[in-house]
Amino acid sequence: TMESPILVTTFCLIFCLRAVWGIGVDPSLKIDFLTDLELGESTVGVLQVPGLHNGSKAFLFQDTSRSVKASIATAEQFFQKLRNEHEFTILVTLKQIQLNSGVILSIHHLDKRIYERVVEKPSMDFPLGTTFWLGQRNYAHGYFKGIMQDVQLLVMPQGFITQCPDLNRTCPTCNDFHGLVQKIMELQDILAKTSAKLSNAEQRMNKLDHCYCEKTCTMKGTTYQESESWTDGCKNCTCMNGTIQCEALACSFPDCPSKSAPAFVDGKCCKECKCDEMHKLFLLGKCNKTFIHFTELYLKPFNFPVGHDFCSVRHNCMENSVCQNLNDRAVCICQDGFRALREDNAYCEDIDECAEGHHYCRENTMCVNIPGSFMCICKAGYLRIDDYSCTEHDECITNQHNCDKNALCFNTVGGHNCVCNPGYTGNGTTCKAFCKNGCRNGGTCIASNVCACPPGFTGPSCETDIDECSDGFVQCDNRANCINLPGWYHCECRDGYHDNGMFSPNGESCEDIDECSTGRHSCANDTICFNLDGGYDCRCPHGKNCTGDCIHNEKVKHNGQIWVLDNDRCSVCSCQNGFVMCRRMVCDCENPTVDLFCCPECDLRVTSQCLHQNGEILYNSGDTWVQNCQQCRCLKGEVDCWPLPCPDLECEFSMLPENECCPRCVTDPCQADTIRNNIMKTCLDEMHVVRFTGSSWIKHGTECTLCQCKVRNIKFKL
């Protein structure tokens, strides 16, 4: 079921949509509201007036109580066309009264409160009891004020095209043809550019087909081809995919003949057969005696001096192995971090301490093997203590966090957390001040329970409008009254005066209205009207007995008569000795028969209360407030909002400050958001002197004539 009304609302000041109707719209798909609702002279609150743009009927929706809705039978006809449809178009020509935010069309079911002005996806399943309203939301809310004409609804996709002229034509116009030609030319240009890019890409691909990518490996200055193998000391190495892969050489035990034994040979990794000391001569695979004079051997023993450097004479220590002198010989020792590939330590290979677990890296580190050793690298988010340990990286202390200035930083393992300070809300990286009672009337919460109020408002929550009139902030001319408005004020001409067009801020431009010559008086025919400053007087001719009656809306009202206005039941008028005085009805909330339509502030029922847009503040019927630069009012349980009126600025440069609703005058054009006149243009005065836009001067030869340059137009002010 539909829980809330379907609304079509307007937010503009004065606008007029002109409809140019096409031909060929199926009548079964069209709803003509003004015709089907049979509006006429008998409709209360609606008056037929001349149309805005053609000969069709137009109606003025007046500012008075009315009930313009479809009958049950007519509404059912409307709903039959709308049910289960997914797209419709509303066409209307209208002229709306300034600052009115009334509803054009409303499909209403149940008295549910609403706070959204437009429903994005309206339900098209209309339950029993749904009503169809024109120019209002329901009996009491959303009154549209202005003129409506050609109010129609088309139940068809893209119904707006029916407003196009020549809708029924089948052949393209010259303009259509030129548009098609232009599109074809654009497509041909795109095709040519794409073909050129494709041809270039194909040429580059053909060149790649002739390329040969050869992968090689380099070790100790020697380059090896792909899949080539070689021996490096005690390792067999192979070039695979551009990388060198080595493994220890597997040696077999040699089967040596007599008088010989396996021994290491210089330049060889594996042991080979070698003759013993008595058979140094190796001929034809056999060891033979060498003829040595043993007497000479014993007489001349090999005595080396202490500290003899055997390593410098000769050694067989290879890469990663170092030679070390002993008392009687030289030996090979593997460097730290390497292990021997054979017993004499002449060949050594790197030890992978990380893989074998022979390292000292502690928590928060990663072990990385390097030739002859290892490194302990800190994990991301940690700081080094020494070669083997890392501590947690404290982003809070080093100020390397992204916490808001109004948040607390808490260091965690490998990172940090942000928590907003008390009195602030957010995710920690962004914290906004929180005011428990909210900031009303456009105020901004700048600190915990501290609101920055816009000009014209005060109070802890900006809930109080500053009455500039009663507080003595302003002084209006005696011909004007100070009118306090939400957030500002203005000087309005008193009854009997009107502005002369200069619109002086303090009311100095108010001048007397001659009610007698303009016919704006209420003197009866038996009296004579005399104009006074700010009013008039109905005087009875000498010697004549006058009735003191009044003329109001071309009708005679007797002296002392009291009546309610026809178009405003909330205003009471009386005739007093030729003068008609009208005022709003005095609301006595203690009176049980008080008219709640005229006195909504007396409606204290819970069902008539409204919830603020933030969902935290409850208002009674008749209460008003400002929200997002709109004046809002609670009326019988529903919220109506309209744009907040701002004063007219007569200055050249104005800007809209942040968090404010109305612009202010500024003197610096660089700060201005709006420039009334084009400061780049100039005027020529009566003496042919160049004047910049906005500049003023006294006209030559006069004392009381002020001239001003406004976009090449000279404005005289006396």
XYZ file of C-alpha atoms in Angstrom, residues 185-640:
456
model
C 30.840 13.200 -41.105
C 31.827 12.833 -37.465
C 31.559 9.044 -37.694
C 33.649 9.026 -40.890
C 36.333 11.064 -39.144
C 36.352 8.656 -36.207
C 36.569 5.688 -38.628
C 39.530 7.241 -40.471
C 41.432 7.905 -37.239
C 40.704 4.417 -35.926
C 41.847 2.814 -39.203
C 45.115 4.767 -39.062
C 45.748 3.624 -35.493
C 44.984 0.005 -36.446
C 47.383 0.135 -39.410
C 50.150 1.524 -37.208
C 49.557 -1.191 -34.624
C 49.737 -3.923 -37.281
C 53.079 -2.568 -38.540
C 54.514 -2.643 -35.048
C 53.259 -6.212 -34.556
C 54.948 -7.299 -37.803
C 58.249 -5.871 -36.579
C 57.932 -7.828 -33.350
C 57.568 -11.067 -35.307
C 61.159 -10.614 -36.560
C 62.584 -10.051 -33.102
C 64.498 -12.777 -31.270
C 64.782 -12.449 -27.521
C 67.864 -14.323 -26.327
C 68.264 -15.017 -22.624
C 71.819 -15.339 -21.284
C 73.571 -15.621 -17.919
C 76.799 -13.985 -16.765
C 79.122 -15.334 -14.037
C 82.575 -13.968 -13.213
C 82.681 -12.002 -16.426
C 81.763 -14.959 -18.649
C 78.475 -15.044 -20.591
C 76.656 -18.368 -21.021
C 73.817 -19.128 -23.425
C 70.392 -20.442 -22.460
C 70.533 -24.075 -21.209
C 74.340 -24.034 -21.283
C 76.047 -25.846 -18.359
C 79.479 -25.423 -16.856
C 81.476 -26.306 -13.742
C 82.363 -23.645 -11.254
C 84.715 -25.146 -8.727
C 82.747 -27.834 -6.987
C 79.381 -26.871 -8.452
C 77.604 -27.739 -11.650
C 75.791 -24.654 -12.987
C 73.207 -24.217 -15.736
C 71.699 -21.110 -17.354
C 67.906 -21.454 -17.131
C 65.569 -18.628 -18.228
C 68.280 -16.041 -17.693
C 69.133 -17.168 -14.141
C 72.000 -19.322 -12.881
C 71.091 -22.509 -11.050
C 73.928 -24.399 -9.320
C 74.179 -27.613 -7.330
C 77.088 -29.343 -5.580
C 79.205 -31.606 -7.752
C 78.790 -35.294 -6.894
C 82.206 -37.008 -6.718
C 82.758 -40.749 -7.080
C 85.506 -42.542 -5.131
C 88.359 -43.463 -7.577
C 89.647 -47.054 -7.807
C 93.394 -46.388 -7.602
C 96.137 -48.952 -8.542
C 98.806 -50.083 -6.121
C 101.407 -47.659 -4.924
C 98.869 -44.808 -5.333
C 96.016 -43.279 -3.323
C 93.106 -40.829 -3.893
C 94.180 -37.230 -3.381
C 93.071 -33.728 -4.336
C 94.684 -32.282 -7.416
C 95.067 -28.567 -8.101
C 92.215 -27.192 -10.203
C 90.062 -30.268 -9.604
C 87.162 -30.638 -7.220
C 87.070 -34.412 -6.893
C 89.932 -36.661 -5.711
C 92.057 -38.381 -8.275
C 94.669 -41.155 -7.997
C 98.080 -39.892 -6.912
C 101.386 -41.777 -6.378
C 102.853 -42.083 -2.889
C 106.088 -40.427 -1.787
C 108.307 -43.376 -2.885
C 106.775 -43.627 -6.344
C 106.598 -40.072 -7.651
C 106.915 -41.109 -11.283
C 103.608 -41.994 -12.876
C 104.142 -43.722 -16.204
C 101.634 -45.634 -18.256
C 99.162 -45.651 -15.385
C 101.657 -47.073 -12.905
C 103.738 -45.589 -10.105
C 107.495 -46.143 -10.437
C 110.300 -45.525 -8.012
C 112.286 -42.394 -8.267
C 116.027 -42.646 -7.645
C 116.593 -40.542 -4.554
C 119.777 -40.717 -2.510
C 118.373 -41.457 0.956
C 121.620 -40.394 2.610
C 121.187 -36.981 1.030
C 117.562 -36.936 2.109
C 118.440 -37.465 5.702
C 121.457 -35.216 5.587
C 119.434 -32.304 4.190
C 116.097 -32.233 5.935
C 113.454 -29.521 4.973
C 113.734 -27.035 7.794
C 111.561 -23.929 7.286
C 112.125 -20.833 9.378
C 109.467 -19.865 11.918
C 106.804 -17.701 10.373
C 107.339 -18.897 6.853
C 104.493 -17.743 4.544
C 103.404 -20.925 2.813
C 100.277 -19.235 1.432
C 102.279 -16.723 -0.575
C 104.342 -19.498 -2.146
C 101.517 -21.698 -3.252
C 97.974 -22.751 -2.179
C 94.880 -24.213 -3.730
C 92.186 -22.241 -1.839
C 89.398 -21.173 -4.189
C 86.506 -18.661 -3.926
C 85.020 -18.141 -0.445
C 87.996 -20.030 1.025
C 91.053 -18.351 2.566
C 94.569 -19.650 3.018
C 95.985 -19.903 6.543
C 99.646 -20.574 7.474
C 100.575 -23.311 9.940
C 104.047 -24.090 11.229
C 104.806 -26.586 8.512
C 102.230 -26.056 5.765
C 99.338 -24.003 4.409
C 95.670 -25.027 4.887
C 92.318 -23.684 3.538
C 89.567 -22.462 5.813
C 86.018 -21.525 4.675
C 84.980 -17.964 5.313
C 82.322 -17.264 7.925
C 78.914 -18.142 6.563
C 80.253 -20.765 4.153
C 80.685 -24.537 4.462
C 83.292 -26.833 2.835
C 82.406 -28.816 -0.252
C 85.390 -31.144 0.305
C 87.683 -32.119 3.142
C 90.547 -29.690 2.417
C 88.162 -26.693 2.497
C 89.466 -25.511 -0.849
C 85.896 -25.102 -2.167
C 83.117 -23.591 -0.014
C 79.432 -22.816 -0.544
C 77.157 -20.256 1.103
C 75.087 -21.345 4.113
C 71.400 -20.259 3.911
C 70.942 -19.374 7.578
C 67.305 -18.297 6.997
C 66.224 -21.588 5.441
C 68.154 -23.690 7.980
C 67.020 -21.622 10.956
C 70.552 -20.636 11.946
C 69.809 -16.934 12.380
C 69.074 -14.538 15.246
C 66.212 -12.514 13.784
C 63.572 -11.869 16.435
C 59.863 -10.988 16.276
C 58.632 -8.295 13.889
C 61.513 -9.056 11.476
C 62.045 -11.021 8.270
C 65.277 -12.995 7.631
C 66.913 -12.385 4.229
C 69.904 -14.526 3.166
C 72.999 -12.786 1.749
C 76.379 -14.307 0.689
C 78.136 -15.414 3.840
C 75.545 -14.035 6.249
C 71.926 -12.901 6.664
C 69.947 -9.703 7.323
C 66.988 -9.029 9.598
C 64.562 -6.643 7.862
C 61.784 -4.950 9.841
C 58.233 -5.714 8.850
C 56.066 -2.891 7.556
C 55.062 -0.526 10.356
C 58.020 -1.336 12.641
C 61.252 0.464 13.528
C 64.732 -1.082 13.938
C 66.247 -1.422 17.415
C 69.431 -3.317 16.464
C 70.616 -5.736 13.757
C 68.258 -8.480 14.933
C 65.240 -6.747 16.544
C 62.505 -4.297 15.512
C 59.976 -2.505 17.626
C 56.535 -1.403 16.734
C 56.325 1.815 14.660
C 54.538 4.361 16.868
C 52.783 6.586 14.313
C 51.171 8.514 17.150
C 54.472 9.672 18.676
C 56.124 10.367 15.321
C 52.981 12.234 14.136
C 52.731 9.972 11.097
C 49.004 9.319 11.553
C 45.865 10.577 9.835
C 43.784 11.275 12.930
C 41.643 14.395 13.066
C 42.884 17.246 15.245
C 39.897 16.552 17.511
C 40.717 12.840 17.868
C 42.944 10.676 20.057
C 45.615 8.447 18.439
C 46.086 4.930 19.860
C 49.089 2.947 18.605
C 48.411 -0.666 17.607
C 50.474 -3.557 16.263
C 51.575 -2.448 12.826
C 49.308 0.604 12.762
C 47.124 2.887 14.849
C 43.499 3.705 15.674
C 41.798 7.097 15.805
C 38.991 7.841 18.255
C 37.156 11.161 18.328
C 37.441 13.216 21.493
C 34.445 13.383 23.841
C 31.938 15.816 22.375
C 32.847 14.938 18.786
C 31.502 12.330 16.393
C 33.028 10.635 13.358
C 35.348 7.823 12.337
C 38.442 9.347 13.949
C 40.022 10.586 10.748
C 37.161 13.058 10.431
C 35.561 14.345 13.632
C 32.803 16.895 13.861
C 31.677 18.673 16.964
C 28.504 17.291 18.532
C 25.900 19.520 20.097
C 23.431 17.589 22.209
C 20.451 19.793 21.385
C 21.568 20.541 17.836
C 22.169 23.939 16.256
C 18.995 25.448 14.873
C 18.286 28.124 12.282
C 21.390 27.421 10.243
C 23.814 27.409 13.164
C 26.994 25.328 13.077
C 28.320 23.154 15.890
C 31.972 24.216 16.268
C 32.825 22.568 19.586
C 31.212 20.262 22.112
C 27.768 21.804 22.777
C 28.926 25.134 21.326
C 27.003 26.574 18.370
C 28.159 29.366 16.064
C 24.978 31.214 15.216
C 24.385 32.986 11.897
C 23.690 36.733 12.008
C 20.277 37.464 13.443
C 20.080 34.484 15.820
C 21.338 33.838 19.337
C 21.015 31.336 22.166
C 22.878 28.129 23.112
C 21.289 26.352 20.141
C 20.705 29.462 17.983
C 17.049 28.972 18.783
C 16.259 32.653 19.432
C 15.731 35.156 16.647
C 17.212 38.550 17.477
C 14.435 41.116 17.252
C 16.399 43.986 15.786
C 13.294 46.170 15.917
C 12.493 45.857 19.628
C 16.115 45.645 20.779
C 16.914 49.055 19.319
C 19.488 47.882 16.794
C 17.840 49.807 13.953
C 15.947 53.045 13.573
C 13.499 53.252 10.675
C 12.111 56.483 9.247
C 8.885 57.715 10.878
C 7.063 56.831 7.653
C 8.118 53.185 7.924
C 7.707 50.354 10.393
C 10.496 48.032 11.411
C 9.511 44.476 10.488
C 11.433 41.713 12.208
C 12.069 38.622 10.089
C 13.932 35.379 10.875
C 17.588 36.382 10.982
C 17.153 39.967 9.758
C 14.737 42.864 9.456
C 13.602 45.526 7.025
C 11.866 48.881 7.118
C 8.464 48.616 5.475
C 6.391 51.625 4.497
C 3.521 52.202 6.880
C -0.110 52.127 5.769
C -0.754 55.202 3.688
C 2.793 55.280 2.288
C 4.567 53.504 -0.552
C 8.146 53.395 -1.757
C 9.108 55.864 -4.488
C 11.354 53.298 -6.175
C 14.645 54.177 -4.473
C 14.166 51.456 -1.823
C 16.112 53.159 0.934
C 17.071 50.628 3.647
C 15.802 52.816 6.515
C 12.521 53.785 4.837
C 13.460 57.311 3.770
C 12.117 56.543 0.288
C 8.552 56.081 1.617
C 6.142 58.750 0.394
C 2.488 59.500 0.981
C -0.250 57.784 -1.044
C -3.047 60.050 -2.205
C -5.909 57.698 -1.461
C -8.468 60.250 -2.621
C -7.097 60.692 -6.148
C -6.261 56.999 -6.580
C -9.647 55.788 -5.287
C -8.093 53.742 -2.510
C -10.375 55.142 0.188
C -13.549 53.814 1.780
C -15.510 57.034 2.123
C -19.202 56.689 1.370
C -20.906 58.788 -1.303
C -22.317 61.247 1.232
C -18.828 62.244 2.458
C -15.846 63.963 0.898
C -12.335 62.421 0.917
C -9.479 64.663 2.089
C -5.946 63.370 1.684
C -3.686 63.478 4.745
C -0.045 62.619 5.274
C -0.129 58.860 5.612
C -3.903 58.565 5.314
C -7.121 60.336 4.512
C -10.213 61.732 6.184
C -13.884 61.269 5.288
C -15.510 64.649 5.993
C -19.175 65.370 6.009
C -20.184 68.564 4.121
C -21.370 71.395 6.314
C -25.036 71.166 7.163
C -25.406 67.601 5.988
C -26.143 64.550 8.145
C -23.739 61.769 6.976
C -24.223 58.080 7.744
C -20.538 57.199 8.311
C -20.926 54.141 6.046
C -17.979 52.621 4.171
C -17.375 51.315 0.671
C -15.482 47.989 0.627
C -14.992 45.888 -2.529
C -17.641 48.045 -4.228
C -20.148 47.148 -1.499
C -21.626 49.414 1.159
C -20.776 48.532 4.749
C -22.749 50.340 7.438
C -21.082 52.274 10.200
C -20.208 49.875 13.023
C -20.659 46.780 10.863
C -18.183 43.859 11.386
C -17.616 41.158 8.792
C -15.226 38.377 7.765
C -13.443 38.665 4.429
C -14.815 36.411 1.698
C -11.405 35.162 0.627
C -9.828 35.043 4.087
C -11.865 33.670 6.944
C -9.066 34.517 9.361
C -9.355 38.312 8.873
C -12.055 40.518 10.459
C -12.979 43.982 9.168
C -15.116 46.765 10.616
C -16.490 50.087 9.383
C -15.870 53.053 11.684
C -17.122 56.456 10.467
C -16.145 55.830 6.852
C -12.911 53.995 7.603
C -12.474 50.257 6.980
C -10.087 48.605 9.398
C -9.070 44.961 8.987
C -6.987 42.750 11.237
C -6.166 39.127 11.737
C -8.429 37.191 14.045
C -7.237 37.245 17.676
C -6.402 33.709 18.756
C -7.725 32.772 22.184
C -6.347 29.308 22.791
C -8.398 29.037 25.979
C -11.597 29.166 23.916
C -12.653 25.581 23.090
C -14.330 26.782 19.866
C -11.228 28.549 18.508
C -10.758 28.091 14.759
C -7.643 25.880 14.469
C -7.341 26.739 10.769
C -6.658 30.362 11.655
C -4.931 29.601 14.952
C -2.746 26.525 14.402
C -0.681 27.458 17.452
C -3.701 26.496 19.572
C -3.672 22.927 18.259
C -1.916 21.007 21.049
C -2.860 17.520 19.894
C 0.022 15.037 19.691
C -1.055 14.120 16.162
C -0.556 17.762 15.153
C 3.057 17.901 16.318
C 5.970 17.782 13.870
C 9.456 16.316 14.098
C 12.406 18.416 13.023
C 14.325 17.242 9.956
C 17.153 16.000 12.201
C 14.694 13.803 14.087
C 15.581 15.262 17.498
C 13.313 18.283 18.069
C 9.520 18.209 18.392
C 7.416 21.219 17.396
C 3.804 22.106 18.099
C 1.409 23.138 15.373
C 2.078 26.753 14.379
C 5.764 26.725 15.374
C 8.278 28.019 12.829
C 12.026 27.514 12.398
C 14.793 27.893 9.815
C 16.445 24.844 8.252
C 18.905 24.860 5.338
C 18.004 28.447 4.444
C 14.309 27.642 4.373
C 11.533 28.954 6.592
C 9.670 25.912 7.918
C 6.365 25.715 9.731
C 4.546 22.939 11.534
C 0.877 22.843 10.538
C -1.400 20.093 11.826
C 1.284 17.432 11.930
C 2.962 18.253 8.634
C 5.963 20.397 7.756
C 5.866 23.040 5.042
